[in-house]
mmCIF file of C-alpha atoms in Angstrom:
data_model
loop_
_atom_site.group_PDB
_atom_site.id
_atom_site.type_symbol
_atom_site.label_atom_id
_atom_site.label_comp_id
_atom_site.label_asym_id
_atom_site.label_seq_id
_atom_site.Cartn_x
_atom_site.Cartn_y
_atom_site.Cartn_z
ATOM 1 C CA ASP A 1 -8.218 -0.910 76.576
ATOM 2 C CA SER A 2 -10.388 -0.244 73.759
ATOM 3 C CA GLY A 3 -13.162 -2.740 74.337
ATOM 4 C CA VAL A 4 -12.749 -4.598 71.161
ATOM 5 C CA THR A 5 -10.841 -8.037 71.493
ATOM 6 C CA GLN A 6 -9.294 -9.758 69.048
ATOM 7 C CA THR A 7 -8.617 -13.841 69.011
ATOM 8 C CA PRO A 8 -6.352 -15.503 68.426
ATOM 9 C CA LYS A 9 -3.250 -12.945 69.351
ATOM 10 C CA HIS A 10 -1.262 -14.702 67.048
ATOM 11 C CA LEU A 11 -1.615 -17.193 64.342
ATOM 12 C CA ILE A 12 1.402 -19.371 62.410
ATOM 13 C CA THR A 13 0.394 -21.363 59.498
ATOM 14 C CA ALA A 14 1.287 -22.594 56.389
ATOM 15 C CA THR A 15 1.070 -21.541 52.740
ATOM 16 C CA GLY A 16 -2.626 -22.785 51.214
ATOM 17 C CA GLN A 17 -4.327 -23.003 54.189
ATOM 18 C CA ARG A 18 -7.384 -21.236 55.643
ATOM 19 C CA VAL A 19 -7.713 -19.204 58.794
ATOM 20 C CA THR A 20 -10.542 -17.635 60.973
ATOM 21 C CA LEU A 21 -9.946 -14.581 62.713
ATOM 22 C CA ARG A 22 -12.370 -13.479 65.540
ATOM 23 C CA CYS A 23 -13.549 -9.789 66.510
ATOM 24 C CA SER A 24 -15.929 -8.492 69.276
ATOM 25 C CA PRO A 25 -16.790 -5.034 69.112
ATOM 26 C CA ARG A 26 -17.245 -2.147 71.740
ATOM 27 C CA SER A 27 -20.292 -2.737 73.728
ATOM 28 C CA GLY A 28 -23.220 -1.321 71.858
ATOM 29 C CA ASP A 29 -21.250 -0.814 68.811
ATOM 30 C CA LEU A 30 -23.260 -2.141 65.500
ATOM 31 C CA SER A 31 -20.177 -1.410 63.027
ATOM 32 C CA VAL A 32 -17.149 -3.602 62.678
ATOM 33 C CA TYR A 33 -13.942 -2.932 60.188
ATOM 34 C CA TRP A 34 -10.931 -4.933 59.255
ATOM 35 C CA TYR A 35 -7.570 -3.726 58.235
ATOM 36 C CA GLN A 36 -4.560 -5.352 57.203
ATOM 37 C CA GLN A 37 -1.239 -3.523 58.713
ATOM 38 C CA SER A 38 1.922 -4.960 56.607
ATOM 39 C CA LEU A 39 5.440 -3.320 57.094
ATOM 40 C CA ASP A 40 5.383 -2.200 53.316
ATOM 41 C CA GLN A 41 1.713 -1.494 52.581
ATOM 42 C CA GLY A 42 0.628 0.218 56.017
ATOM 43 C CA LEU A 43 -2.984 0.188 57.248
ATOM 44 C CA GLN A 44 -5.304 -1.102 54.622
ATOM 45 C CA PHE A 45 -9.009 -1.098 54.738
ATOM 46 C CA LEU A 46 -10.290 -4.196 53.625
ATOM 47 C CA ILE A 47 -14.082 -4.449 54.699
ATOM 48 C CA GLN A 48 -16.837 -3.049 56.888
ATOM 49 C CA TYR A 49 -19.966 -4.787 58.558
ATOM 50 C CA TYR A 50 -22.868 -2.556 60.010
ATOM 51 C CA ASN A 51 -25.595 -4.663 61.717
ATOM 52 C CA GLY A 52 -24.886 -7.766 59.935
ATOM 53 C CA GLU A 53 -24.690 -6.616 56.661
ATOM 54 C CA GLU A 54 -21.399 -5.397 54.712
ATOM 55 C CA ARG A 55 -21.096 -1.486 54.335
ATOM 56 C CA ALA A 56 -18.050 -0.914 52.378
ATOM 57 C CA LYS A 57 -14.914 -2.761 50.622
ATOM 58 C CA GLY A 58 -11.966 -1.781 50.606
ATOM 59 C CA ASN A 59 -8.818 -3.669 49.176
ATOM 60 C CA ILE A 60 -9.942 -7.301 50.438
ATOM 61 C CA LEU A 61 -8.975 -10.026 48.240
ATOM 62 C CA GLU A 62 -11.342 -12.766 46.436
ATOM 63 C CA ARG A 63 -9.765 -15.235 48.885
ATOM 64 C CA PHE A 64 -10.464 -13.219 51.595
ATOM 65 C CA SER A 65 -14.208 -12.925 53.289
ATOM 66 C CA ALA A 66 -15.810 -11.913 56.443
ATOM 67 C CA GLN A 67 -19.230 -11.600 58.075
ATOM 68 C CA GLN A 68 -20.781 -10.036 61.101
ATOM 69 C CA PHE A 69 -23.083 -12.213 63.290
ATOM 70 C CA PRO A 70 -26.674 -10.996 65.045
ATOM 71 C CA ASP A 71 -24.618 -10.918 68.138
ATOM 72 C CA LEU A 72 -22.360 -8.448 66.223
ATOM 73 C CA HIS A 73 -19.103 -10.505 66.545
ATOM 74 C CA SER A 74 -17.578 -10.633 63.081
ATOM 75 C CA GLU A 75 -15.145 -13.271 61.885
ATOM 76 C CA LEU A 76 -12.672 -12.656 58.761
ATOM 77 C CA ASN A 77 -11.880 -15.883 56.782
ATOM 78 C CA LEU A 78 -8.563 -15.875 55.061
ATOM 79 C CA SER A 79 -7.989 -18.928 52.727
ATOM 80 C CA SER A 80 -5.233 -20.305 50.222
ATOM 81 C CA LEU A 81 -2.695 -18.283 52.491
ATOM 82 C CA GLU A 82 0.236 -17.033 50.691
ATOM 83 C CA LEU A 83 3.691 -15.772 52.276
ATOM 84 C CA GLY A 84 2.673 -11.978 51.725
ATOM 85 C CA ASP A 85 -0.820 -12.588 53.801
ATOM 86 C CA SER A 86 1.976 -12.389 56.505
ATOM 87 C CA ALA A 87 0.604 -9.129 58.662
ATOM 88 C CA LEU A 88 -1.344 -7.731 61.554
ATOM 89 C CA TYR A 89 -4.999 -7.958 61.339
ATOM 90 C CA PHE A 90 -6.919 -5.454 63.034
ATOM 91 C CA CYS A 91 -10.637 -5.136 64.040
ATOM 92 C CA ALA A 92 -12.160 -1.857 64.874
ATOM 93 C CA SER A 93 -15.769 -0.938 65.729
ATOM 94 C CA SER A 94 -17.655 2.240 65.989
ATOM 95 C CA ALA A 95 -21.241 2.749 66.815
ATOM 96 C CA TYR A 96 -23.291 3.540 63.701
ATOM 97 C CA GLY A 97 -20.525 3.167 61.025
ATOM 98 C CA LEU A 98 -20.632 6.762 60.557
ATOM 99 C CA GLU A 99 -18.725 8.133 63.744
ATOM 100 C CA GLU A 100 -15.741 9.686 63.248
ATOM 101 C CA THR A 101 -14.087 7.592 65.975
ATOM 102 C CA GLN A 102 -12.663 4.173 65.486
ATOM 103 C CA TYR A 103 -11.912 2.232 68.647
ATOM 104 C CA PHE A 104 -8.986 -0.450 67.506
ATOM 105 C CA GLY A 105 -8.581 -4.132 69.092
ATOM 106 C CA PRO A 106 -5.213 -5.706 69.891
ATOM 107 C CA GLY A 107 -5.038 -7.508 66.698
ATOM 108 C CA THR A 108 -3.966 -10.680 65.536
ATOM 109 C CA ARG A 109 -0.693 -11.625 63.939
ATOM 110 C CA LEU A 110 -0.802 -14.105 61.106
ATOM 111 C CA LEU A 111 2.658 -15.726 59.911
ATOM 112 C CA VAL A 112 2.557 -17.612 56.849
ATOM 113 C CA LEU A 113 5.302 -19.883 56.460
ATOM 114 C CA SER B 1 -6.717 6.495 44.343
ATOM 115 C CA GLN B 2 -6.417 8.267 47.294
ATOM 116 C CA LYS B 3 -2.698 9.136 48.520
ATOM 117 C CA ILE B 4 -1.712 9.864 51.801
ATOM 118 C CA GLU B 5 1.951 10.638 52.717
ATOM 119 C CA GLN B 6 3.667 11.324 56.115
ATOM 120 C CA ASN B 7 6.933 13.498 55.453
ATOM 121 C CA SER B 8 8.880 10.885 57.463
ATOM 122 C CA GLU B 9 9.290 7.224 58.219
ATOM 123 C CA ALA B 10 11.268 7.937 61.706
ATOM 124 C CA LEU B 11 11.680 11.333 63.587
ATOM 125 C CA ASN B 12 14.368 12.214 66.312
ATOM 126 C CA ILE B 13 13.826 14.882 68.888
ATOM 127 C CA GLN B 14 14.992 15.961 72.006
ATOM 128 C CA GLU B 15 12.546 15.882 74.953
ATOM 129 C CA GLY B 16 11.022 19.204 75.668
ATOM 130 C CA LYS B 17 11.180 20.408 72.112
ATOM 131 C CA THR B 18 7.878 20.371 69.777
ATOM 132 C CA ALA B 19 7.271 17.402 67.471
ATOM 133 C CA THR B 20 6.069 18.598 64.249
ATOM 134 C CA LEU B 21 4.320 15.820 61.537
ATOM 135 C CA THR B 22 3.373 16.384 58.528
ATOM 136 C CA CYS B 23 0.557 14.482 56.571
ATOM 137 C CA ASN B 24 0.129 15.337 52.882
ATOM 138 C CA TYR B 25 -3.248 13.937 50.964
ATOM 139 C CA THR B 26 -4.284 14.104 46.548
ATOM 140 C CA ASN B 27 -7.048 13.184 44.890
ATOM 141 C CA TYR B 28 -10.131 13.858 47.303
ATOM 142 C CA SER B 29 -11.523 16.500 49.852
ATOM 143 C CA PRO B 30 -11.630 14.562 53.225
ATOM 144 C CA ALA B 31 -14.942 15.520 55.365
ATOM 145 C CA TYR B 32 -12.175 15.434 58.154
ATOM 146 C CA LEU B 33 -8.845 14.222 58.968
ATOM 147 C CA GLN B 34 -7.768 12.218 62.127
ATOM 148 C CA TRP B 35 -4.575 11.448 64.144
ATOM 149 C CA TYR B 36 -4.114 7.952 65.714
ATOM 150 C CA ARG B 37 -0.994 6.605 68.050
ATOM 151 C CA GLN B 38 0.157 3.470 67.368
ATOM 152 C CA ASP B 39 2.444 1.612 69.924
ATOM 153 C CA PRO B 40 4.665 -1.562 68.711
ATOM 154 C CA GLY B 41 2.177 -4.690 68.238
ATOM 155 C CA ARG B 42 -0.739 -2.499 69.409
ATOM 156 C CA GLY B 43 -3.741 -1.588 67.129
ATOM 157 C CA PRO B 44 -3.826 2.745 66.871
ATOM 158 C CA VAL B 45 -5.445 4.900 69.354
ATOM 159 C CA PHE B 46 -7.632 7.929 68.482
ATOM 160 C CA LEU B 47 -5.693 11.228 69.213
ATOM 161 C CA LEU B 48 -7.350 13.869 67.397
ATOM 162 C CA LEU B 49 -9.821 15.075 64.588
ATOM 163 C CA ILE B 50 -10.265 18.076 62.524
ATOM 164 C CA ARG B 51 -12.997 18.929 60.078
ATOM 165 C CA GLU B 52 -12.303 20.279 57.016
ATOM 166 C CA ASN B 53 -14.222 23.579 57.741
ATOM 167 C CA GLU B 54 -11.569 23.841 60.973
ATOM 168 C CA LYS B 55 -8.153 25.387 61.002
ATOM 169 C CA GLU B 56 -6.979 24.480 64.308
ATOM 170 C CA LYS B 57 -7.651 21.691 66.492
ATOM 171 C CA ARG B 58 -6.052 21.468 70.087
ATOM 172 C CA LYS B 59 -6.055 18.734 73.185
ATOM 173 C CA GLU B 60 -3.743 19.442 75.803
ATOM 174 C CA ARG B 61 -0.098 19.181 74.244
ATOM 175 C CA LEU B 62 -1.540 18.368 70.799
ATOM 176 C CA LYS B 63 -2.246 20.342 68.114
ATOM 177 C CA VAL B 64 -3.492 19.954 64.643
ATOM 178 C CA THR B 65 -4.033 22.112 61.711
ATOM 179 C CA PHE B 66 -5.824 21.492 58.611
ATOM 180 C CA ASP B 67 -4.970 23.779 54.999
ATOM 181 C CA THR B 68 -7.482 22.039 52.376
ATOM 182 C CA THR B 69 -5.835 24.559 50.177
ATOM 183 C CA LEU B 70 -2.675 22.925 50.586
ATOM 184 C CA LYS B 71 -4.276 19.448 51.088
ATOM 185 C CA GLN B 72 -1.882 19.156 54.446
ATOM 186 C CA SER B 73 -2.312 18.434 58.226
ATOM 187 C CA LEU B 74 0.477 19.215 60.598
ATOM 188 C CA PHE B 75 0.443 17.278 64.042
ATOM 189 C CA HIS B 76 2.282 19.340 66.924
ATOM 190 C CA ILE B 77 3.440 17.658 70.332
ATOM 191 C CA THR B 78 4.301 20.293 72.651
ATOM 192 C CA ALA B 79 6.625 20.017 75.282
ATOM 193 C CA SER B 80 7.453 16.234 74.304
ATOM 194 C CA GLN B 81 8.266 13.338 76.483
ATOM 195 C CA PRO B 82 9.817 10.110 75.918
ATOM 196 C CA ALA B 83 6.620 8.404 76.758
ATOM 197 C CA ASP B 84 5.173 10.280 73.430
ATOM 198 C CA SER B 85 8.046 7.918 71.491
ATOM 199 C CA ALA B 86 5.544 5.514 68.890
ATOM 200 C CA THR B 87 4.365 6.008 65.359
ATOM 201 C CA TYR B 88 1.833 8.372 64.687
ATOM 202 C CA LEU B 89 -0.870 7.888 61.891
ATOM 203 C CA CYS B 90 -3.160 10.428 59.987
ATOM 204 C CA ALA B 91 -6.341 9.246 58.334
ATOM 205 C CA LEU B 92 -8.686 10.543 56.531
ATOM 206 C CA ARG B 93 -12.406 9.986 55.370
ATOM 207 C CA ARG B 94 -13.544 11.487 52.066
ATOM 208 C CA GLY B 95 -17.300 12.868 52.066
ATOM 209 C CA GLY B 96 -19.611 10.032 51.553
ATOM 210 C CA ALA B 97 -17.619 7.379 52.363
ATOM 211 C CA ASN B 98 -17.680 4.952 55.814
ATOM 212 C CA ASN B 99 -14.128 3.542 55.760
ATOM 213 C CA LEU B 100 -10.623 5.730 56.577
ATOM 214 C CA PHE B 101 -7.648 5.712 54.556
ATOM 215 C CA PHE B 102 -4.271 5.453 56.620
ATOM 216 C CA GLY B 103 -0.972 7.063 55.984
ATOM 217 C CA THR B 104 1.836 4.945 56.637
ATOM 218 C CA GLY B 105 2.940 6.693 59.981
ATOM 219 C CA THR B 106 5.881 8.819 61.475
ATOM 220 C CA ARG B 107 7.885 7.236 63.901
ATOM 221 C CA LEU B 108 8.928 9.381 66.409
ATOM 222 C CA THR B 109 11.516 8.819 69.065
ATOM 223 C CA VAL B 110 11.872 11.691 72.023
ATOM 224 C CA ILE B 111 15.371 11.365 73.149
ATOM 225 C CA PRO B 112 15.670 11.877 77.035
#
């Protein structure tokens, strides 16, 4: 158990809808990362937050957004969902954002029908 | 853009043998390179990190080498066991960046 929690574990929704994925980092970790993992693309970095502020951006679509709250939990919002957004979404955390090791949560499996 | 290739999608080996996985990268000089293990439906778990100025790192039955000239890392599991069966991902962080870039992974199966 990495200490990172993600909810929900599974999500099934329809195209055009909007969903919110939630992540709670390990106790004391200030930095949260979001990744998308699909069969054909592998694990792709989406975005990083550090202590409430956006720190780095990767291959995140404009339809996706994220935020980190004062209690350090983070949410990833996916809107206008398309079939191709079906994937596993992982959250990871680290202490300060420059730490070498990231601790991954169990993931949220999103299926868009 | 950064490209990370892992030598094969799948690798099958006999129990007790040494498994060797390859990670090749282009375009950037990473500050360090990491290896993660991922079991089906679960998040990656950190195994080993090797820095750009290190040639080799060991942890129990695991060994990682890093050749910055060849832009390649090798990951070895000695005396492999069926419990080592998983997907292994390499990831690198280039200097000045916070995020990791991951390879697509190699699915290792250790046959009893």
